[in-house]
Amino acid sequence: MSRPRIVIVGAGFAGYRTARTLSRLTRHQADITLLNPTDYFLYLPLLPQVAAGILEPRRVSVSLSGTLPHVRLVLGEADGIDLDGHTVHYTGPEGEEGTLPFDRLVLAAGSVNKLLPIPGVAEHAHGFRGLPEALYLRDHVTRQVELAAAADDRAECAARCTFVVVGAGYTGTEVAAHGAMYTDAQVRKHPMRTGMRPRWMLLDVAPRVMPEMDERLSRTAERVLRQRGVDVRMGTSVKEATHDGVVLTDGSTVDTRTLVWCVGVRPDPLVESLGLPMERGRLLVDPHLQVPGRPELFACGDVAAVPDLNQPGQYTPMTAQHAWRHGKVCAQNVAASLGIGERRAYRHRDMGFVVDLGGAKAAANPLGLPMSGPAAGAVTRGYHLAAMPGNRVRVAADWLLDAVLPRQAVQLGLVRSWSVPLESSSPEVARVPGGPERHGKAAGPAGQRPDGEETGNQPGGESAKGQPGGESAKGQPGGEPAKGQPGGEPAKNQPGGEPAKGQPGGEPAKSRPGGEPAGRRSHGGRAKGGQSGSPRASGKPRRAVEAAGPRPAREGSGKPGRAPRASGAGSAGKRPTAPSGPSRSAGPPTDPGPEPPANQPPPGPDIAPGPVKRTDRRAAEGDS
């Protein structure tokens, strides 16, 4: 008898805890598969410290394969779920598609940025839900302070060193608190010419900071923020966002180049495609985290509306603390459905909350005891170290080094603005040039990104048309080169794919590095939905969208998606001995010339086509 198959979608707090607990409970009696777009579990509460330069990104990312040795990891994002067929359709990070059969399915897809119908926010704001967004914010803030320090115009300096954070919950409060300390340290070393200082603003329509916490903790957090110079405005939000600033609901205008969106989250739109009963975007489950009428389907974390047994008629909030506990109970109930152990209803006890405000300051109420100051800071960091499933020593080492050494305020430029659009259903994955379109727009109007940087100057983007080399591959390294250059058309959108038409070498061997032509591969992940809030397709996976447009069909094959085989090329794995035809250039075709010298091997799929010596003093085919 085959072992039961358990598929877990998502490796956040709920999904990771479910996989870890199930692996311990089943003891090789079930096949556990974890589907996640990244190979790490992100400890989200410490993400503001990554943006402030306190922790390195790998400190808050815990390896899934390293900490879940008996769980099979599949990299990809779920496109649709066929409940009747017991299969999950997914798209991998390079565009490949697949299905995962299951006997038990656990949905723990988490949440994405919550958008509001405010003009300009989707184009000019950035969220704070994943590592790419934190890395982008650190680089962006560092760059704006450096540009402000070099500016002679006071108005430009004031706009660049003004940072607006919308949302005074846990995340927004911590981002503003850590951000103010980070920019003050930068200016302390390199004062601005105009004598100005960075200005942070925290906006929220709520009456007080962190309204979900005890009022005494809220007052403590607001007091620390105001001591650091943060402009806290309650009852105020953004009415409109533009490239040059924001218009607030009180009628005032703030010139800024930075808008951080921490308003809240909404459940992943994957669950909307199931057609099952929902509660404000979350899948309704019973106290055992099981979907009524579907004994094979469980849900936990932010995508599940779990009844709160301590407060009848209400559901548990979307917090990391609840998601972590959901995962343990969900794993126990999945194992019980397989005859291992007993079922258990989810019932929680509030253990309190902690908010790290940077330095030695924090606000905490462990077991209902309000604390502030250095004592709260020690409790907060101790709690995080105890809650992290890994990297504890490295995190503690970074905290120690930050206490005795100055921070390194440098911008690495690893994540660009268009890589982390606010309107995205995959905030944990940065967009790549030429990859499939994701939720949201890559650039603002007139080819500008939200931070005002020209898209044409980015690596992989469209190069200046007046520069040598003409128009580069649009949005894709290795894409179509300038049509006026010799060398023909290279492998489309895929390094190592099919070589340029007219170049020696023909079609590469499919068993060699580079594999099949790019018709079956893509650099990016899948395309998830068209607009914000639209559900993903159910039952059938979506295909990755090629940024370079449709490809011509191979001659005689009738199949789209592959570049045609070079005329006269040998079969896969065989190298021809002569060029097949003229190169694709803007001018008239050139004479291919005589054969290359006998002591020089002809270029093939395993040899880079380098310069070939000619006797007629003309450039060899494919040599630029």
Coordinates of C-alpha atoms in Angstrom, one line a residue:
M1 CA 0.0 0.0 0.0
S2 CA 1.4 3.4 -1.0
R3 CA 2.0 6.1 1.6
P4 CA -0.5 9.0 1.8
R5 CA 0.6 12.1 0.0
I6 CA 0.4 15.4 1.8
V7 CA 0.9 18.7 0.0
I8 CA 1.5 22.0 1.8
V9 CA 1.1 25.2 -0.1
G10 CA 3.2 28.0 1.4
A11 CA 6.1 28.1 3.9
G12 CA 5.3 31.0 6.0
F13 CA 4.7 30.8 9.7
A14 CA 1.7 28.4 9.3
G15 CA 3.1 26.3 6.5
Y16 CA 6.5 25.9 7.9
R17 CA 5.2 24.9 11.4
T18 CA 2.8 22.4 9.7
A19 CA 5.6 20.8 7.7
R20 CA 7.9 20.5 10.6
T21 CA 5.3 19.1 13.0
L22 CA 4.0 16.7 10.4
S23 CA 7.5 15.4 9.7
R24 CA 7.9 14.6 13.3
L25 CA 4.4 13.0 13.8
T26 CA 4.2 10.8 10.7
R27 CA 7.8 9.4 11.0
H28 CA 8.1 8.4 7.3
Q29 CA 4.6 7.1 7.2
A30 CA 3.6 9.8 4.7
D31 CA 5.1 11.7 1.7
I32 CA 5.2 15.4 2.6
T33 CA 5.7 17.9 -0.2
L34 CA 6.1 21.6 0.5
L35 CA 5.4 24.0 -2.4
N36 CA 6.9 27.5 -2.0
P37 CA 8.3 30.1 -4.3
T38 CA 11.5 30.5 -2.2
D39 CA 13.8 28.0 -0.5
Y40 CA 13.6 29.7 2.8
F41 CA 11.3 30.6 5.7
L42 CA 11.2 34.3 6.3
Y43 CA 11.1 35.5 9.9
L44 CA 9.0 38.5 9.2
P45 CA 9.1 40.4 12.5
L46 CA 12.8 41.1 12.1
L47 CA 12.4 42.5 8.5
P48 CA 12.6 46.2 9.7
Q49 CA 16.0 45.5 11.1
V50 CA 17.1 44.3 7.6
A51 CA 15.9 47.5 6.1
A52 CA 17.8 49.5 8.8
G53 CA 21.1 47.7 8.2
I54 CA 21.2 45.9 11.6
L55 CA 20.7 42.4 10.3
E56 CA 21.9 40.8 7.0
P57 CA 19.2 39.3 4.9
R58 CA 20.3 35.7 5.4
R59 CA 19.9 36.1 9.2
V60 CA 16.1 36.3 8.9
S61 CA 15.8 33.6 6.2
V62 CA 15.9 30.0 7.4
S63 CA 16.7 27.2 4.9
L64 CA 13.8 24.9 4.3
S65 CA 15.8 22.0 3.0
G66 CA 18.3 22.4 5.9
T67 CA 15.7 22.4 8.7
L68 CA 13.1 20.1 7.1
P69 CA 15.2 17.1 6.1
H70 CA 12.3 14.7 5.6
V71 CA 10.1 17.1 3.6
R72 CA 10.3 17.3 -0.2
L73 CA 10.7 20.9 -1.3
V74 CA 9.2 22.0 -4.7
L75 CA 10.0 25.5 -5.8
G76 CA 7.0 27.1 -7.5
E77 CA 3.8 29.0 -7.0
A78 CA 0.4 27.5 -7.1
D79 CA -1.7 28.5 -10.1
G80 CA -4.8 26.5 -9.4
I81 CA -6.2 23.7 -7.4
D82 CA -8.4 20.9 -8.7
L83 CA -10.2 19.6 -5.6
D84 CA -12.1 16.9 -7.4
G85 CA -9.0 15.7 -9.2
H86 CA -6.8 16.0 -6.0
T87 CA -4.1 17.9 -7.8
V88 CA -2.3 21.3 -7.4
H89 CA -1.1 23.0 -10.5
Y90 CA 2.0 25.2 -10.1
T91 CA 4.6 27.1 -12.1
G92 CA 8.3 26.9 -11.3
P93 CA 10.8 29.8 -11.0
E94 CA 11.9 29.3 -14.6
G95 CA 8.4 29.0 -16.1
E96 CA 8.2 25.2 -16.0
E97 CA 4.8 23.8 -15.1
G98 CA 3.8 20.8 -13.1
T99 CA 1.2 19.2 -11.0
L100 CA 1.3 17.7 -7.5
P101 CA -1.2 15.0 -6.6
F102 CA -2.4 14.9 -3.0
D103 CA -4.5 12.9 -0.5
R104 CA -4.4 15.7 2.0
L105 CA -3.9 19.4 1.1
V106 CA -2.9 22.2 3.5
L107 CA -3.4 25.7 2.3
A108 CA -1.0 28.2 4.0
A109 CA -0.4 30.6 1.2
G110 CA -0.2 33.6 3.5
S111 CA -1.1 37.2 2.6
V112 CA -0.1 40.0 0.2
N113 CA -0.1 43.8 0.4
K114 CA -3.5 45.4 0.9
L115 CA -4.3 48.0 -1.6
L116 CA -6.8 50.9 -1.3
P117 CA -8.4 52.8 -4.3
I118 CA -6.1 55.8 -3.8
P119 CA -4.8 57.4 -7.0
G120 CA -1.1 56.9 -7.6
V121 CA -0.4 54.6 -4.7
A122 CA 0.1 51.5 -6.8
E123 CA 2.6 53.3 -9.0
H124 CA 4.6 55.3 -6.5
A125 CA 4.4 53.3 -3.2
H126 CA 6.3 50.2 -2.1
G127 CA 5.2 47.6 0.4
F128 CA 7.0 45.8 3.1
R129 CA 6.2 42.1 3.0
G130 CA 9.4 40.4 1.7
L131 CA 13.1 40.4 1.6
P132 CA 13.2 42.2 -1.9
E133 CA 11.2 45.1 -0.6
A134 CA 13.3 45.4 2.6
L135 CA 16.5 45.4 0.5
Y136 CA 15.1 47.9 -1.9
L137 CA 14.0 50.2 0.9
R138 CA 17.5 50.2 2.5
D139 CA 19.1 51.1 -0.8
H140 CA 16.5 53.7 -1.6
V141 CA 16.7 55.5 1.7
T142 CA 20.5 55.4 1.6
R143 CA 20.5 56.8 -1.9
Q144 CA 18.0 59.6 -1.1
V145 CA 20.1 60.8 1.9
E146 CA 23.3 60.8 -0.2
L147 CA 21.6 62.7 -3.0
A148 CA 20.1 65.2 -0.5
A149 CA 23.5 65.8 1.0
A150 CA 24.9 66.7 -2.4
A151 CA 22.0 68.9 -3.4
D152 CA 22.4 72.7 -3.3
D153 CA 18.7 73.4 -3.7
R154 CA 16.9 73.3 -0.3
A155 CA 13.6 72.2 -1.8
E156 CA 15.2 69.2 -3.5
C157 CA 17.1 68.4 -0.3
A158 CA 13.9 68.5 1.8
A159 CA 12.0 66.3 -0.7
R160 CA 14.7 63.7 -0.8
C161 CA 15.2 63.4 2.9
T162 CA 11.4 63.2 3.7
F163 CA 10.2 59.7 4.2
V164 CA 6.4 58.9 4.5
V165 CA 5.2 55.7 6.1
V166 CA 1.5 54.9 5.8
G167 CA 0.1 52.6 8.5
A168 CA 0.8 52.8 12.2
G169 CA 0.5 49.1 13.0
Y170 CA 3.3 46.8 14.1
T171 CA 5.2 47.0 10.8
G172 CA 4.8 50.7 10.0
T173 CA 5.7 51.7 13.6
E174 CA 8.9 49.6 13.5
V175 CA 9.9 50.8 10.0
A176 CA 9.5 54.5 11.1
A177 CA 11.4 53.9 14.4
H178 CA 14.3 52.0 12.8
G179 CA 14.4 54.3 9.7
A180 CA 14.8 57.4 11.8
M181 CA 17.8 56.0 13.6
Y182 CA 19.3 54.8 10.4
T183 CA 19.1 58.2 8.6
D184 CA 20.2 60.1 11.7
A185 CA 23.4 58.0 11.8
Q186 CA 24.0 58.8 8.1
V187 CA 23.7 62.6 8.6
R188 CA 25.7 62.5 11.7
K189 CA 28.7 61.4 9.7
H190 CA 28.1 63.5 6.6
P191 CA 26.0 66.6 7.4
M192 CA 24.0 68.1 4.6
R193 CA 25.1 71.3 2.9
T194 CA 21.8 73.1 3.6
G195 CA 21.9 72.2 7.3
M196 CA 18.7 70.1 7.1
R197 CA 18.0 66.8 8.7
P198 CA 16.0 63.7 7.6
R199 CA 12.3 63.9 8.3
W200 CA 10.1 60.8 8.9
M201 CA 6.3 60.9 8.9
L202 CA 3.9 58.2 10.2
L203 CA 0.3 58.4 9.0
D204 CA -2.8 56.4 9.9
V205 CA -6.5 57.0 10.1
A206 CA -6.6 55.3 13.5
P207 CA -6.9 57.4 16.6
R208 CA -3.6 56.2 18.0
V209 CA -0.4 54.3 17.2
M210 CA -0.9 50.5 17.1
P211 CA -4.6 50.5 18.1
E212 CA -4.6 46.7 18.4
M213 CA -2.3 46.9 21.4
D214 CA -2.8 48.0 25.0
E215 CA -3.2 51.8 25.2
R216 CA -0.2 52.1 27.6
L217 CA 2.0 50.4 25.0
S218 CA 0.6 52.6 22.3
R219 CA 1.5 55.7 24.3
T220 CA 5.0 54.3 24.9
A221 CA 5.6 53.7 21.2
E222 CA 4.3 57.1 20.2
R223 CA 6.5 58.8 22.8
V224 CA 9.7 57.0 21.5
L225 CA 8.8 58.0 17.9
R226 CA 8.3 61.7 18.8
Q227 CA 11.6 61.7 20.8
R228 CA 13.4 60.6 17.6
G229 CA 11.7 63.4 15.6
V230 CA 9.1 61.3 13.8
D231 CA 6.1 63.3 12.7
V232 CA 3.2 61.2 13.9
R233 CA -0.2 62.2 12.4
M234 CA -3.2 60.2 13.5
G235 CA -6.5 60.5 11.7
T236 CA -4.6 61.4 8.5
S237 CA -3.8 59.3 5.4
V238 CA -2.8 59.7 1.8
K239 CA -5.4 61.2 -0.6
E240 CA -3.2 61.0 -3.7
A241 CA 0.4 60.0 -4.5
T242 CA 2.5 61.5 -7.3
H243 CA 6.1 61.3 -8.4
D244 CA 7.0 64.4 -6.5
G245 CA 5.1 63.8 -3.3
V246 CA 1.8 63.0 -1.6
V247 CA -1.5 64.9 -1.0
L248 CA -2.9 64.2 2.5
T249 CA -6.5 63.9 3.5
D250 CA -6.2 67.1 5.6
G251 CA -5.4 69.0 2.4
S252 CA -1.7 69.5 2.9
T253 CA 1.0 68.5 0.4
V254 CA 4.3 66.8 1.3
D255 CA 7.1 66.7 -1.1
T256 CA 8.8 63.4 -0.9
R257 CA 10.5 60.6 -3.0
T258 CA 9.7 57.8 -0.6
L259 CA 6.3 56.3 0.2
V260 CA 6.2 53.1 2.3
W261 CA 2.9 51.3 2.3
C262 CA 2.3 49.4 5.5
V263 CA -1.5 49.7 5.7
G264 CA -2.2 46.0 6.1
V265 CA -2.5 42.7 4.3
R266 CA -5.1 40.7 2.6
P267 CA -5.3 36.9 2.1
D268 CA -3.5 35.4 -0.9
P269 CA -6.0 35.5 -3.9
L270 CA -5.4 31.8 -4.5
V271 CA -8.2 30.8 -2.2
E272 CA -10.7 32.9 -4.0
S273 CA -10.6 30.6 -7.0
L274 CA -11.8 27.6 -5.0
G275 CA -15.4 28.6 -5.0
L276 CA -15.8 27.7 -1.3
P277 CA -17.4 29.8 1.5
M278 CA -15.3 32.8 2.4
E279 CA -15.1 35.4 5.2
R280 CA -13.6 38.7 4.0
G281 CA -11.2 36.9 1.6
R282 CA -10.4 34.1 4.0
L283 CA -11.4 30.5 3.7
L284 CA -13.9 29.4 6.3
V285 CA -12.8 26.4 8.4
D286 CA -14.0 24.7 11.5
P287 CA -12.2 24.8 14.8
H288 CA -10.1 21.8 13.6
L289 CA -8.8 24.0 10.7
Q290 CA -10.7 21.7 8.2
V291 CA -12.9 23.0 5.4
P292 CA -16.5 21.8 6.0
G293 CA -17.5 19.3 3.3
R294 CA -13.9 18.7 2.2
P295 CA -12.3 16.2 4.5
E296 CA -9.0 16.3 2.5
L297 CA -8.6 20.1 2.6
F298 CA -7.1 22.0 5.6
A299 CA -6.3 25.7 5.8
C300 CA -4.3 27.7 8.3
G301 CA -2.6 31.1 8.7
D302 CA -3.7 34.3 7.0
V303 CA -5.8 32.5 4.3
A304 CA -8.0 30.8 7.0
A305 CA -10.9 32.3 8.9
V306 CA -10.5 30.2 12.1
P307 CA -13.2 30.6 14.8
D308 CA -12.0 32.1 18.0
L309 CA -13.3 29.8 20.7
N310 CA -12.4 32.4 23.4
Q311 CA -14.5 35.0 21.7
P312 CA -17.6 33.3 20.1
G313 CA -18.7 34.8 16.8
Q314 CA -15.2 36.2 16.0
Y315 CA -12.2 34.9 14.1
T316 CA -8.6 34.9 15.0
P317 CA -6.7 37.9 13.7
M318 CA -4.1 37.7 10.9
T319 CA -0.9 37.7 13.0
A320 CA 2.3 35.7 13.0
Q321 CA 1.6 34.5 16.5
H322 CA -1.7 32.9 15.5
A323 CA -0.3 31.5 12.2
W324 CA 2.5 29.8 14.1
R325 CA 0.1 28.1 16.4
H326 CA -2.3 27.3 13.6
G327 CA 0.5 25.3 12.0
K328 CA 1.0 23.0 15.0
V329 CA -2.7 22.2 15.4
C330 CA -3.2 21.8 11.7
A331 CA -0.4 19.2 11.5
Q332 CA -1.9 17.3 14.5
N333 CA -5.3 17.2 12.8
V334 CA -3.9 16.1 9.4
A335 CA -2.0 13.3 11.1
A336 CA -5.2 12.4 13.0
S337 CA -7.1 12.1 9.6
L338 CA -4.5 9.5 8.7
G339 CA -5.0 7.5 11.9
I340 CA -2.0 9.0 13.8
G341 CA -3.0 10.7 17.1
E342 CA -6.3 12.5 17.9
R343 CA -8.0 15.6 16.6
R344 CA -7.6 18.9 18.4
A345 CA -9.6 22.1 18.2
Y346 CA -7.6 25.4 18.0
R347 CA -7.8 27.4 21.2
H348 CA -5.2 30.0 22.0
R349 CA -4.1 31.9 25.0
D350 CA -2.8 35.5 24.5
M351 CA 0.9 35.5 25.4
G352 CA 1.3 39.3 24.8
F353 CA 3.0 41.3 22.1
V354 CA 6.4 42.8 21.5
V355 CA 7.4 45.8 19.3
D356 CA 11.1 46.5 18.7
L357 CA 11.6 50.3 18.4
G358 CA 15.3 50.2 17.7
G359 CA 18.3 50.5 20.0
A360 CA 17.4 49.6 23.6
K361 CA 13.8 50.8 23.2
A362 CA 10.8 48.5 22.8
A363 CA 7.2 48.1 23.9
A364 CA 6.1 44.8 25.2
N365 CA 3.4 43.2 27.4
P366 CA 4.5 39.6 28.1
L367 CA 1.7 37.7 29.8
G368 CA -0.2 41.0 30.1
L369 CA 2.5 42.9 32.0
P370 CA 3.2 46.2 30.2
M371 CA 6.9 47.0 29.9
S372 CA 9.0 49.8 28.2
G373 CA 12.6 50.9 28.0
P374 CA 15.7 48.6 28.1
A375 CA 13.8 45.9 30.0
A376 CA 11.2 45.7 27.2
G377 CA 14.1 45.7 24.7
A378 CA 15.7 42.7 26.3
V379 CA 12.4 40.8 26.5
T380 CA 11.7 41.6 22.9
R381 CA 15.0 40.3 21.6
G382 CA 14.9 37.3 23.8
Y383 CA 11.4 36.4 22.5
H384 CA 12.6 36.7 18.9
L385 CA 15.6 34.5 19.5
A386 CA 13.4 31.9 21.2
A387 CA 10.8 32.0 18.4
M388 CA 13.2 31.8 15.4
P389 CA 13.6 28.2 14.1
G390 CA 17.2 28.8 13.2
N391 CA 20.1 31.3 12.8
R392 CA 19.9 32.3 16.5
V393 CA 23.7 32.6 17.0
R394 CA 24.1 34.7 13.8
V395 CA 21.3 37.1 14.8
A396 CA 22.7 37.5 18.2
A397 CA 26.2 38.2 16.7
D398 CA 24.8 40.9 14.4
W399 CA 23.0 42.5 17.4
L400 CA 26.3 42.5 19.3
L401 CA 28.3 44.0 16.4
D402 CA 25.6 46.7 15.8
A403 CA 26.0 47.7 19.5
V404 CA 29.7 48.3 19.2
L405 CA 30.4 49.1 15.6
P406 CA 28.8 51.8 13.3
R407 CA 26.5 50.5 10.6
Q408 CA 27.5 50.3 6.9
A409 CA 25.4 52.7 5.0
V410 CA 25.9 51.6 1.4
Q411 CA 23.6 51.0 -1.5
L412 CA 24.2 47.7 -3.3
G413 CA 21.7 48.2 -6.1
L414 CA 20.6 44.6 -6.0
V415 CA 16.9 45.3 -6.1
R416 CA 15.5 48.0 -8.4
S417 CA 12.2 49.8 -8.0
W418 CA 10.4 48.0 -10.8
S419 CA 11.4 44.7 -9.2
V420 CA 9.1 45.2 -6.2
P421 CA 5.8 46.7 -7.4
L422 CA 3.2 47.3 -4.7
E423 CA 0.5 45.6 -6.6
S424 CA 2.0 42.1 -6.5
S425 CA 0.7 38.7 -5.3
S426 CA 4.3 37.6 -4.9
P427 CA 6.0 40.1 -2.6
E428 CA 8.5 37.4 -1.6
V429 CA 9.9 37.2 -5.1
A430 CA 11.5 40.1 -6.9
R431 CA 10.7 40.6 -10.6
V432 CA 13.4 40.0 -13.1
P433 CA 14.0 41.6 -16.5
G434 CA 12.0 39.9 -19.2
G435 CA 10.3 37.5 -16.8
P436 CA 6.6 36.8 -16.9
E437 CA 4.4 39.8 -15.9
R438 CA 3.3 39.6 -12.3
H439 CA 0.6 41.5 -10.4
G440 CA 1.2 45.2 -10.8
K441 CA 3.0 47.5 -13.1
A442 CA 6.7 47.6 -13.6
A443 CA 7.1 51.3 -14.2
G444 CA 5.3 54.5 -13.8
P445 CA 4.1 56.8 -16.5
A446 CA 6.5 57.9 -19.3
G447 CA 8.9 55.1 -18.7
Q448 CA 9.8 56.2 -15.2
R449 CA 9.8 54.0 -12.1
P450 CA 8.1 55.2 -9.0
D451 CA 11.4 56.6 -7.6
G452 CA 12.0 58.6 -10.7
E453 CA 14.9 56.6 -12.2
E454 CA 14.7 56.0 -15.9
T455 CA 14.0 52.4 -16.9
G456 CA 16.2 52.8 -19.9
N457 CA 19.3 53.1 -17.8
Q458 CA 18.8 49.8 -16.0
P459 CA 20.7 46.6 -16.7
G460 CA 18.6 44.4 -18.9
G461 CA 16.4 47.3 -20.0
E462 CA 16.3 49.1 -23.3
S463 CA 19.6 50.8 -24.0
A464 CA 20.0 54.2 -25.6
K465 CA 19.1 53.9 -29.2
G466 CA 21.9 56.2 -30.2
Q467 CA 24.6 54.2 -28.6
P468 CA 26.8 51.7 -30.5
G469 CA 25.0 48.4 -30.7
G470 CA 21.6 49.9 -31.4
E471 CA 18.6 48.7 -29.4
S472 CA 19.4 46.1 -26.9
A473 CA 17.3 43.1 -25.9
K474 CA 14.2 44.7 -24.5
G475 CA 13.9 43.8 -20.9
Q476 CA 15.9 40.6 -21.3
P477 CA 19.6 39.8 -21.0
G478 CA 20.4 37.6 -24.0
G479 CA 17.4 38.7 -25.9
E480 CA 17.3 40.1 -29.5
P481 CA 20.3 42.2 -30.3
A482 CA 20.5 45.2 -32.6
K483 CA 19.1 44.1 -35.9
G484 CA 21.8 46.0 -37.7
Q485 CA 24.6 44.0 -36.1
P486 CA 26.2 41.0 -37.8
G487 CA 25.7 37.8 -36.0
G488 CA 22.1 37.2 -36.6
E489 CA 19.4 36.5 -33.9
P490 CA 20.7 34.8 -30.8
A491 CA 18.9 32.3 -28.6
K492 CA 15.7 34.1 -27.7
N493 CA 15.4 35.0 -24.0
Q494 CA 17.6 32.1 -22.8
P495 CA 21.3 31.9 -22.4
G496 CA 22.5 28.6 -23.8
G497 CA 19.4 28.2 -26.0
E498 CA 19.3 27.9 -29.7
P499 CA 22.2 29.8 -31.4
A500 CA 21.8 32.7 -33.8
K501 CA 20.4 32.0 -37.2
G502 CA 23.1 31.8 -39.8
Q503 CA 25.9 31.1 -37.3
P504 CA 27.8 27.8 -37.4
G505 CA 26.8 25.4 -34.7
G506 CA 23.2 24.6 -35.5
E507 CA 20.9 23.6 -32.7
P508 CA 22.8 22.6 -29.5
A509 CA 22.6 19.1 -28.0
K510 CA 19.7 18.9 -25.6
S511 CA 21.8 17.0 -23.2
R512 CA 24.4 19.8 -23.0
P513 CA 24.5 22.8 -20.7
G514 CA 21.7 25.1 -21.9
G515 CA 19.3 22.2 -22.5
E516 CA 16.4 22.7 -24.8
P517 CA 15.8 26.0 -26.6
A518 CA 14.2 28.7 -24.7
G519 CA 10.7 27.9 -26.0
R520 CA 10.1 25.8 -22.9
R521 CA 11.9 28.0 -20.5
S522 CA 11.5 31.4 -18.9
H523 CA 13.6 33.5 -16.5
G524 CA 10.8 34.6 -14.2
G525 CA 8.1 33.0 -12.2
R526 CA 4.5 32.6 -13.2
A527 CA 2.1 35.4 -14.0
K528 CA -0.4 35.7 -11.2
G529 CA -3.6 37.3 -12.1
G530 CA -4.2 40.5 -14.0
Q531 CA -5.4 43.1 -11.5
S532 CA -5.3 43.3 -7.7
G533 CA -7.9 41.2 -6.1
S534 CA -8.7 39.0 -9.1
P535 CA -8.6 35.3 -8.3
R536 CA -6.2 33.0 -10.0
A537 CA -7.4 30.5 -12.5
S538 CA -8.7 27.3 -11.0
G539 CA -8.0 23.9 -12.4
K540 CA -5.7 24.9 -15.2
P541 CA -2.3 26.5 -14.7
R542 CA -1.5 29.8 -16.3
R543 CA 1.4 29.8 -18.7
A544 CA 4.3 32.1 -18.2
V545 CA 4.1 35.2 -20.4
E546 CA 7.2 35.8 -22.5
A547 CA 8.3 39.4 -22.3
A548 CA 9.7 39.4 -25.8
G549 CA 6.4 38.5 -27.4
P550 CA 5.3 35.4 -29.4
R551 CA 8.0 33.4 -31.1
P552 CA 8.0 32.1 -34.6
A553 CA 7.1 28.5 -35.1
R554 CA 9.7 26.0 -36.2
E555 CA 9.6 25.2 -39.9
G556 CA 7.5 22.2 -40.5
S557 CA 6.8 21.6 -36.9
G558 CA 3.6 23.7 -36.5
K559 CA 4.4 24.2 -32.8
P560 CA 4.8 27.7 -31.5
G561 CA 7.3 28.7 -28.8
R562 CA 10.5 27.5 -30.4
A563 CA 12.8 29.3 -32.7
P564 CA 13.2 27.7 -36.1
R565 CA 16.1 25.5 -36.7
A566 CA 19.0 27.0 -38.7
S567 CA 18.9 25.8 -42.2
G568 CA 21.3 23.0 -42.9
A569 CA 22.0 22.4 -39.2
G570 CA 22.9 19.0 -38.1
S571 CA 20.9 17.0 -35.6
A572 CA 21.0 17.5 -31.9
G573 CA 24.5 16.8 -30.6
K574 CA 26.2 17.0 -34.0
R575 CA 28.2 19.9 -35.2
P576 CA 28.2 20.9 -38.8
T577 CA 31.4 21.8 -40.5
A578 CA 30.3 24.9 -42.4
P579 CA 28.1 27.9 -41.9
S580 CA 24.6 27.5 -43.1
G581 CA 23.8 30.9 -44.6
P582 CA 24.2 34.6 -44.4
S583 CA 23.8 36.5 -41.2
R584 CA 20.7 38.5 -40.4
S585 CA 22.0 42.1 -40.8
A586 CA 20.4 45.3 -42.0
G587 CA 22.6 45.5 -45.1
P588 CA 23.0 43.1 -48.0
P589 CA 24.2 39.6 -47.2
T590 CA 27.9 39.1 -47.1
D591 CA 30.0 36.4 -48.7
P592 CA 30.6 33.7 -46.2
G593 CA 34.1 33.4 -47.5
P594 CA 36.4 30.4 -47.4
E595 CA 36.6 27.7 -44.9
P596 CA 38.3 28.4 -41.6
P597 CA 41.8 27.1 -41.1
A598 CA 42.1 23.4 -40.5
N599 CA 43.8 23.9 -37.1
Q600 CA 40.8 25.9 -35.8
P601 CA 37.7 23.9 -34.8
P602 CA 34.4 25.2 -36.1
P603 CA 32.2 26.7 -33.4
G604 CA 29.5 24.4 -32.1
P605 CA 27.1 24.2 -29.2
D606 CA 30.0 23.5 -26.8
I607 CA 32.4 26.1 -28.2
A608 CA 31.8 29.8 -27.9
P609 CA 31.8 31.3 -31.5
G610 CA 34.9 33.4 -31.3
P611 CA 36.6 35.4 -34.1
V612 CA 37.5 33.4 -37.2
K613 CA 40.6 34.3 -39.2
R614 CA 39.7 35.4 -42.7
T615 CA 41.8 35.8 -45.8
D616 CA 39.5 38.4 -47.4
R617 CA 39.9 40.8 -44.5
R618 CA 36.2 40.7 -43.7
A619 CA 34.7 40.0 -40.3
A620 CA 33.7 36.4 -39.9
E621 CA 30.1 35.5 -39.6
G622 CA 28.8 36.0 -36.0
D623 CA 31.9 38.1 -35.0
S624 CA 31.0 41.6 -33.9

